[in-house]
Coordinates of C-alpha atoms in Angstrom, one line a residue:
M1364 CA -0.2 -0.1 0.2
Q1365 CA 1.5 3.9 -0.9
I1366 CA 0.2 6.4 0.6
Y1367 CA 1.6 9.9 -0.1
L1368 CA 1.2 12.8 2.4
D1369 CA 3.6 14.6 1.6
H1370 CA 2.0 17.4 -1.0
G1371 CA 2.6 20.2 0.8
A1372 CA 6.1 19.9 -1.1
T1373 CA 5.0 18.8 -4.0
T1374 CA 2.1 17.6 -5.9
P1375 CA 1.8 15.4 -8.8
A1376 CA 1.0 17.2 -12.5
R1377 CA -3.0 15.5 -12.6
P1378 CA -3.5 13.7 -15.8
E1379 CA -5.5 16.6 -17.4
V1380 CA -2.7 18.3 -17.4
I1381 CA -0.1 16.4 -19.0
D1382 CA -2.2 15.2 -21.6
L1383 CA -2.7 19.6 -21.7
M1384 CA 1.2 20.0 -21.7
T1385 CA 2.0 17.2 -24.5
E1386 CA -1.0 18.6 -26.8
V1387 CA 0.4 21.4 -26.7
M1388 CA 3.5 20.1 -27.4
R1389 CA 3.2 18.4 -30.2
S1390 CA 1.2 21.9 -32.2
Q1391 CA 2.2 24.6 -29.7
W1392 CA 5.7 24.8 -30.6
G1393 CA 6.6 27.9 -31.8
N1394 CA 8.2 30.1 -30.3
P1395 CA 5.4 33.2 -28.4
S1396 CA 7.9 35.9 -30.0
S1397 CA 7.3 35.2 -33.7
L1398 CA 4.7 37.0 -35.2
H1399 CA 3.8 33.7 -37.9
W1400 CA 0.6 31.6 -37.1
W1401 CA 3.6 29.0 -35.4
G1402 CA 4.2 32.1 -32.7
E1403 CA 0.2 33.4 -32.5
R1404 CA -0.5 29.2 -31.2
S1405 CA 1.8 29.6 -28.6
T1406 CA 0.9 33.1 -27.7
M1407 CA -3.1 32.0 -27.8
A1408 CA -2.3 29.2 -25.3
I1409 CA 0.1 31.7 -22.8
E1410 CA -2.7 34.4 -22.8
R1411 CA -5.3 31.4 -22.0
A1412 CA -3.5 30.0 -18.9
R1413 CA -2.6 33.9 -18.2
L1414 CA -6.4 34.2 -17.8
Q1415 CA -7.2 30.8 -15.8
V1416 CA -3.9 31.4 -13.1
A1417 CA -6.1 35.5 -13.2
S1418 CA -8.9 33.8 -12.4
L1419 CA -8.5 32.0 -9.4
I1420 CA -7.1 35.1 -7.7
N1421 CA -9.7 37.1 -9.2
A1422 CA -6.7 39.3 -10.4
D1423 CA -6.2 41.3 -13.2
P1424 CA -4.7 39.6 -16.0
E1425 CA -1.9 41.8 -17.1
G1426 CA -0.8 42.1 -13.3
I1427 CA -0.3 38.4 -14.2
I1428 CA 4.0 37.6 -14.6
F1429 CA 5.5 34.1 -15.3
T1430 CA 8.3 32.5 -14.0
S1431 CA 10.3 29.0 -13.4
G1432 CA 8.5 29.1 -9.5
G1433 CA 7.7 30.5 -5.8
T1434 CA 11.3 31.1 -5.7
E1435 CA 11.8 33.0 -8.5
S1436 CA 8.6 34.9 -7.9
D1437 CA 10.4 36.0 -4.4
N1438 CA 13.2 37.1 -5.3
M1439 CA 12.4 38.5 -8.5
V1440 CA 9.5 41.6 -5.6
L1441 CA 12.4 41.5 -2.9
M1442 CA 15.3 42.5 -5.3
G1443 CA 13.9 43.4 -7.6
I1444 CA 12.3 46.3 -4.6
A1445 CA 15.7 46.6 -3.7
R1446 CA 17.2 47.2 -7.1
Q1447 CA 15.6 50.6 -7.6
Y1448 CA 17.3 52.4 -4.5
Q1449 CA 20.6 53.9 -4.6
T1450 CA 20.9 53.8 -1.2
P1451 CA 19.9 50.8 1.2
Q1452 CA 16.5 50.7 3.0
H1453 CA 13.8 49.5 5.1
M1454 CA 12.2 46.0 4.8
I1455 CA 10.5 44.1 7.2
I1456 CA 10.0 40.3 6.7
S1457 CA 8.3 37.5 9.6
S1458 CA 10.8 35.4 11.3
V1459 CA 9.0 32.6 9.4
E1460 CA 9.6 33.0 6.3
H1461 CA 10.2 30.5 3.4
S1462 CA 13.9 30.5 2.0
A1463 CA 12.9 32.0 -0.8
V1464 CA 12.4 35.5 1.4
R1465 CA 15.2 35.1 4.6
L1466 CA 17.5 34.5 2.2
P1467 CA 17.3 37.1 -0.3
A1468 CA 16.6 39.4 3.0
Q1469 CA 19.5 38.1 4.4
F1470 CA 21.8 38.9 0.7
L1471 CA 20.6 42.9 0.8
E1472 CA 21.4 42.9 4.9
Q1473 CA 24.6 41.9 4.4
R1474 CA 24.1 45.6 1.8
G1475 CA 23.1 47.1 4.0
W1476 CA 19.9 47.2 4.5
E1477 CA 17.7 47.1 7.2
I1478 CA 15.8 44.5 8.1
T1479 CA 13.1 43.6 10.5
R1480 CA 12.2 40.6 11.1
L1481 CA 8.7 39.8 13.2
P1482 CA 8.7 37.5 15.5
V1483 CA 5.8 35.1 16.2
D1484 CA 3.7 33.6 18.8
R1485 CA 3.5 30.0 19.6
Q1486 CA 1.6 28.6 17.1
G1487 CA 3.7 31.2 14.8
Q1488 CA 1.9 33.5 13.9
V1489 CA 2.9 37.7 13.2
S1490 CA 1.2 40.3 14.9
P1491 CA -0.1 43.1 12.8
E1492 CA 0.3 45.0 15.6
D1493 CA 4.4 44.5 15.6
L1494 CA 4.0 45.2 11.8
E1495 CA 3.0 48.1 12.6
R1496 CA 4.7 49.5 15.7
S1497 CA 8.1 48.2 13.2
L1498 CA 7.3 50.6 10.4
R1499 CA 9.4 53.2 8.9
P1500 CA 9.8 56.5 7.5
N1501 CA 12.0 54.9 4.7
T1502 CA 10.2 51.2 5.1
V1503 CA 9.9 50.4 1.2
L1504 CA 8.9 46.7 1.9
A1505 CA 7.2 44.1 4.0
S1506 CA 6.5 40.3 3.2
I1507 CA 5.0 38.1 5.2
I1508 CA 3.8 34.9 4.3
T1509 CA 0.2 34.0 4.1
A1510 CA 0.4 30.4 5.1
Q1511 CA 4.2 28.9 7.1
N1512 CA 4.7 25.1 5.0
E1513 CA 6.1 23.4 7.6
V1514 CA 2.8 24.4 10.9
G1515 CA 0.0 25.9 8.7
T1516 CA -0.3 28.9 10.5
I1517 CA -2.4 30.9 8.4
Q1518 CA -1.2 34.9 9.2
P1519 CA -3.5 37.5 9.3
I1520 CA -3.0 39.5 5.8
E1521 CA -5.9 41.2 5.6
K1522 CA -5.2 43.6 8.4
I1523 CA -1.3 43.4 7.6
G1524 CA -2.4 44.7 4.4
Q1525 CA -4.7 47.5 5.1
I1526 CA -1.5 48.4 7.8
C1527 CA 0.8 48.4 5.1
R1528 CA -1.1 50.5 2.5
N1529 CA -2.2 53.0 5.0
A1530 CA 1.1 53.6 5.8
D1531 CA 1.8 53.1 1.3
V1532 CA 4.2 50.4 1.6
L1533 CA 5.0 47.7 -0.1
L1534 CA 3.0 44.1 1.1
H1535 CA 4.0 41.4 -0.9
T1536 CA 2.9 37.3 0.6
D1537 CA 4.4 34.5 -0.1
A1538 CA 1.5 33.0 -0.9
V1539 CA 2.9 29.5 -3.0
Q1540 CA 1.0 26.8 0.3
A1541 CA -2.0 28.6 -0.1
I1542 CA -2.7 29.2 -3.5
G1543 CA -5.3 25.7 -4.3
K1544 CA -6.4 25.5 -0.8
L1545 CA -8.0 28.6 0.0
K1546 CA -9.5 31.6 -1.3
I1547 CA -7.3 34.3 -2.1
D1548 CA -8.9 37.6 -3.6
V1549 CA -7.2 40.2 -4.6
Q1550 CA -9.2 42.0 -5.2
I1551 CA -10.9 42.3 -1.5
L1552 CA -7.2 41.9 0.0
P1553 CA -4.7 45.3 0.4
I1554 CA -1.5 42.3 -1.8
D1555 CA 0.8 44.0 -3.7
L1556 CA 2.6 41.1 -5.0
L1557 CA 2.0 37.4 -4.4
S1558 CA 4.3 35.0 -5.5
I1559 CA 2.1 30.8 -6.4
S1560 CA 3.9 27.9 -7.9
A1561 CA 1.4 25.8 -10.3
H1562 CA 3.3 22.1 -8.9
K1563 CA 1.5 23.2 -5.4
F1564 CA -1.7 22.2 -7.2
Y1565 CA -0.9 19.2 -9.6
G1566 CA 1.1 21.5 -11.6
T1567 CA 4.9 20.7 -13.1
Q1568 CA 7.4 21.8 -11.2
G1569 CA 9.8 24.1 -12.7
I1570 CA 6.8 27.5 -13.6
G1571 CA 4.5 29.7 -10.5
A1572 CA 3.6 33.4 -11.6
L1573 CA 4.9 36.5 -9.5
Y1574 CA 0.7 38.9 -9.2
I1575 CA 1.9 42.6 -10.0
N1576 CA -0.9 45.0 -8.2
P1577 CA -0.8 47.1 -12.0
V1578 CA -2.8 50.3 -9.3
T1579 CA -0.5 49.9 -7.4
I1580 CA 3.0 49.5 -8.8
K1581 CA 2.1 51.6 -11.7
K1582 CA 3.6 54.5 -9.6
R1583 CA 6.3 52.4 -7.7
S1584 CA 9.6 50.6 -10.0
L1585 CA 10.5 46.7 -9.9
I1586 CA 13.2 46.2 -11.7
P1587 CA 13.8 43.0 -14.0
L1588 CA 16.4 40.0 -12.7
I1589 CA 17.1 39.0 -15.9
Q1590 CA 17.1 41.2 -18.8
G1591 CA 17.0 39.7 -22.6
G1592 CA 13.2 40.2 -24.6
G1593 CA 11.2 41.4 -23.2
Q1594 CA 8.9 38.8 -23.1
E1595 CA 6.2 38.6 -20.0
R1596 CA 5.6 43.1 -19.7
S1597 CA 9.6 42.5 -19.8
Y1598 CA 9.9 41.8 -16.4
R1599 CA 11.0 38.3 -17.0
S1600 CA 12.8 38.7 -19.8
G1601 CA 13.6 34.8 -21.6
T1602 CA 11.8 32.2 -24.4
Q1603 CA 7.9 31.2 -22.0
A1604 CA 7.5 27.2 -21.3
V1605 CA 4.9 27.3 -22.9
A1606 CA 3.5 23.6 -22.3
A1607 CA 4.7 24.5 -18.4
I1608 CA 2.6 27.2 -18.9
A1609 CA -0.9 25.6 -20.6
G1610 CA -0.8 23.3 -17.8
F1611 CA -0.3 25.8 -15.1
G1612 CA -3.7 27.4 -16.5
L1613 CA -5.1 24.1 -16.0
A1614 CA -4.4 23.8 -13.1
A1615 CA -5.7 27.1 -12.4
E1616 CA -8.6 26.2 -12.9
L1617 CA -10.0 23.6 -11.8
A1618 CA -8.1 24.0 -8.7
E1619 CA -10.4 26.4 -8.4
R1620 CA -14.2 24.8 -9.8
E1621 CA -13.2 22.7 -7.1
L1622 CA -11.5 25.1 -4.5
S1623 CA -15.1 25.1 -2.1
S1624 CA -15.0 21.0 -2.5
E1625 CA -12.0 19.9 -1.9
S1626 CA -10.8 22.4 0.9
E1627 CA -14.1 21.0 3.3
R1628 CA -13.4 17.4 2.0
I1629 CA -9.5 17.1 3.4
S1630 CA -10.3 19.1 6.3
K1631 CA -12.9 16.4 7.2
L1632 CA -9.5 14.1 6.8
R1633 CA -7.5 16.2 8.7
D1634 CA -9.1 16.3 11.9
R1635 CA -10.4 12.7 11.3
L1636 CA -6.1 11.9 10.9
Y1637 CA -5.4 14.4 14.5
A1638 CA -8.5 12.6 16.0
L1639 CA -7.2 8.5 15.7
L1640 CA -3.4 10.5 16.4
D1641 CA -4.5 11.9 20.1
D1642 CA -4.2 8.9 22.2
I1643 CA -0.2 8.8 21.3
P1644 CA 1.5 10.0 24.6
D1645 CA 4.3 12.8 24.2
L1646 CA 2.9 13.3 19.7
V1647 CA 2.2 17.5 20.7
P1648 CA 1.1 19.0 17.1
T1649 CA 2.6 22.7 16.5
G1650 CA 0.2 25.9 14.8
M1651 CA -2.5 26.6 14.8
M1652 CA -5.9 25.2 14.3
G1653 CA -9.0 25.6 13.1
A1654 CA -9.5 27.9 10.7
D1655 CA -6.2 29.9 11.1
R1656 CA -4.6 26.6 9.9
L1657 CA -4.4 25.1 5.9
P1658 CA -6.8 22.6 5.1
H1659 CA -4.9 20.4 4.1
H1660 CA -1.8 20.6 6.8
L1661 CA -0.8 18.2 10.5
S1662 CA 2.4 18.7 12.1
F1663 CA 3.6 17.7 15.4
Y1664 CA 7.1 16.9 17.2
H1665 CA 7.2 14.0 19.7
K1666 CA 8.8 14.6 22.9
H1667 CA 11.1 11.6 22.6
I1668 CA 11.8 10.4 18.9
D1669 CA 13.5 12.5 16.1
G1670 CA 11.5 13.2 13.6
R1671 CA 13.8 11.7 10.4
H1672 CA 13.4 8.3 12.8
I1673 CA 9.1 8.8 12.0
V1674 CA 9.9 9.8 8.1
R1675 CA 12.0 6.6 7.6
E1676 CA 9.6 4.4 9.1
L1677 CA 6.2 5.7 7.3
N1678 CA 8.3 5.8 3.9
F1679 CA 9.5 1.5 5.5
A1680 CA 5.7 0.9 5.1
G1681 CA 5.2 2.9 2.6
I1682 CA 3.8 6.8 3.3
A1683 CA 5.3 9.7 2.4
I1684 CA 5.9 12.5 5.1
S1685 CA 8.2 15.0 5.9
S1686 CA 10.6 15.9 8.9
G1687 CA 11.3 19.7 10.1
S1688 CA 15.0 18.3 10.4
A1689 CA 17.6 19.3 7.9
C1690 CA 20.9 17.8 6.7
S1691 CA 23.4 20.4 6.8
S1692 CA 27.5 18.8 5.9
G1693 CA 26.8 16.3 7.7
A1694 CA 24.8 17.7 10.8
I1695 CA 21.2 18.0 11.6
E1696 CA 19.9 20.9 11.9
P1697 CA 17.1 20.9 13.7
S1698 CA 13.6 23.1 12.2
A1699 CA 14.2 26.7 12.4
I1700 CA 10.8 27.5 12.1
L1701 CA 10.0 26.0 15.2
L1702 CA 12.6 27.0 16.6
E1703 CA 11.5 30.6 16.2
M1704 CA 8.1 29.8 17.6
G1705 CA 10.2 29.2 20.6
Y1706 CA 10.5 25.2 20.8
S1707 CA 13.4 23.7 21.9
E1708 CA 15.6 21.9 19.2
T1709 CA 15.2 18.6 20.4
E1710 CA 11.3 19.6 19.6
A1711 CA 12.0 21.5 16.4
R1712 CA 14.5 18.3 16.2
N1713 CA 11.7 16.2 16.5
S1714 CA 9.2 17.6 14.3
I1715 CA 7.5 15.9 11.8
R1716 CA 5.0 17.5 8.7
L1717 CA 1.9 15.4 7.1
T1718 CA 0.0 17.8 4.2
L1719 CA -2.9 16.0 2.2
G1720 CA -4.6 15.4 -1.3
K1721 CA -6.4 14.9 -4.0
S1722 CA -5.9 11.2 -3.4
T1723 CA -6.2 11.5 -0.3
T1724 CA -8.8 8.7 1.3
T1725 CA -10.8 8.0 4.6
A1726 CA -8.6 4.6 4.5
D1727 CA -5.4 6.4 3.9
I1728 CA -6.0 7.9 6.7
D1729 CA -6.7 5.4 9.1
W1730 CA -4.4 2.8 8.3
T1731 CA -1.0 5.8 8.3
S1732 CA -2.7 6.5 12.3
L1733 CA -2.2 2.7 12.4
V1734 CA 1.4 2.3 11.7
I1735 CA 1.9 6.0 13.5
H1736 CA 0.2 4.2 16.7
Q1737 CA 3.3 0.6 16.1
I1738 CA 6.2 3.3 15.3
I1739 CA 6.1 5.1 18.7
S1740 CA 5.3 1.8 20.8
R1741 CA 7.7 0.2 19.7
Q1742 CA 10.4 3.3 21.1

């Protein structure tokens, strides 16, 4: 029995997406920058996908810029904003950002930029009041993750965005984990820039987008990282990956169509698994619960068992999950996110994450619970 519960890392491309991409590679392989019929067919595939991705977040299609994924989109924002200033300014990020935001911020800090890292509470949530107190006259950007990838906590983006809007500070959010699971409406949420990655909701790896609010960014500069042929409104030069973009668009359309029903279904399975694991001694949930948590996401730490051991044992049983620990130069590093949330190194090292998906069934949940009970009871 094979059970995949690591959808937070990546999701399998949907069969419909694979079929479309195969057809596009066969019949719409022209260079979109070419003026002839072959180029026009590729352009049509890209623009259809732009509409589909825009619809998923209720955006103006002109604001959708295709990239290679969430990491590039995040870097485009932090480095693109920074490059417009002759002298270093001030940025705000949360202390629980993905490394695609955290490391560019660190890079800028080493070059004189002031970076404020907002603390989080024990559940991993930022305080909007802390952000408001951190604003300075030279604050040019706040980058706050929509939903934390390790512990599933959803941030109060609407409140944070309103504070930034009142202070005339741009807000970027890394929404990679949230898109396709939560309803995101950029006409309602005061967001200026938003990162998306297709492989988190059944598109393929290597394709994503940056949403750029055409109203609020119009008066600012976002200097591109890649110079060249001027594709993607000159924000991201380079011949577009037509098939991947087309697949991204279809994945977005299907995610929008199924968002409500799938979120409800999967949150019930998540809650079922929580209930089944509740009687395991020393297995402690992490992150927010209920409405402030991603619907497909569970995370725990065990007081005495290394998270990597649980991951390995589950893998032997045909079940895929992930651990918050990372191996760096031969040393095992505890989860930096849990450390920022106030957990000890042991607790952070013993963390695990289970993320459900479209293929997850009640039988998968029940079997996974049984195997985890057996693994922990043997220790």
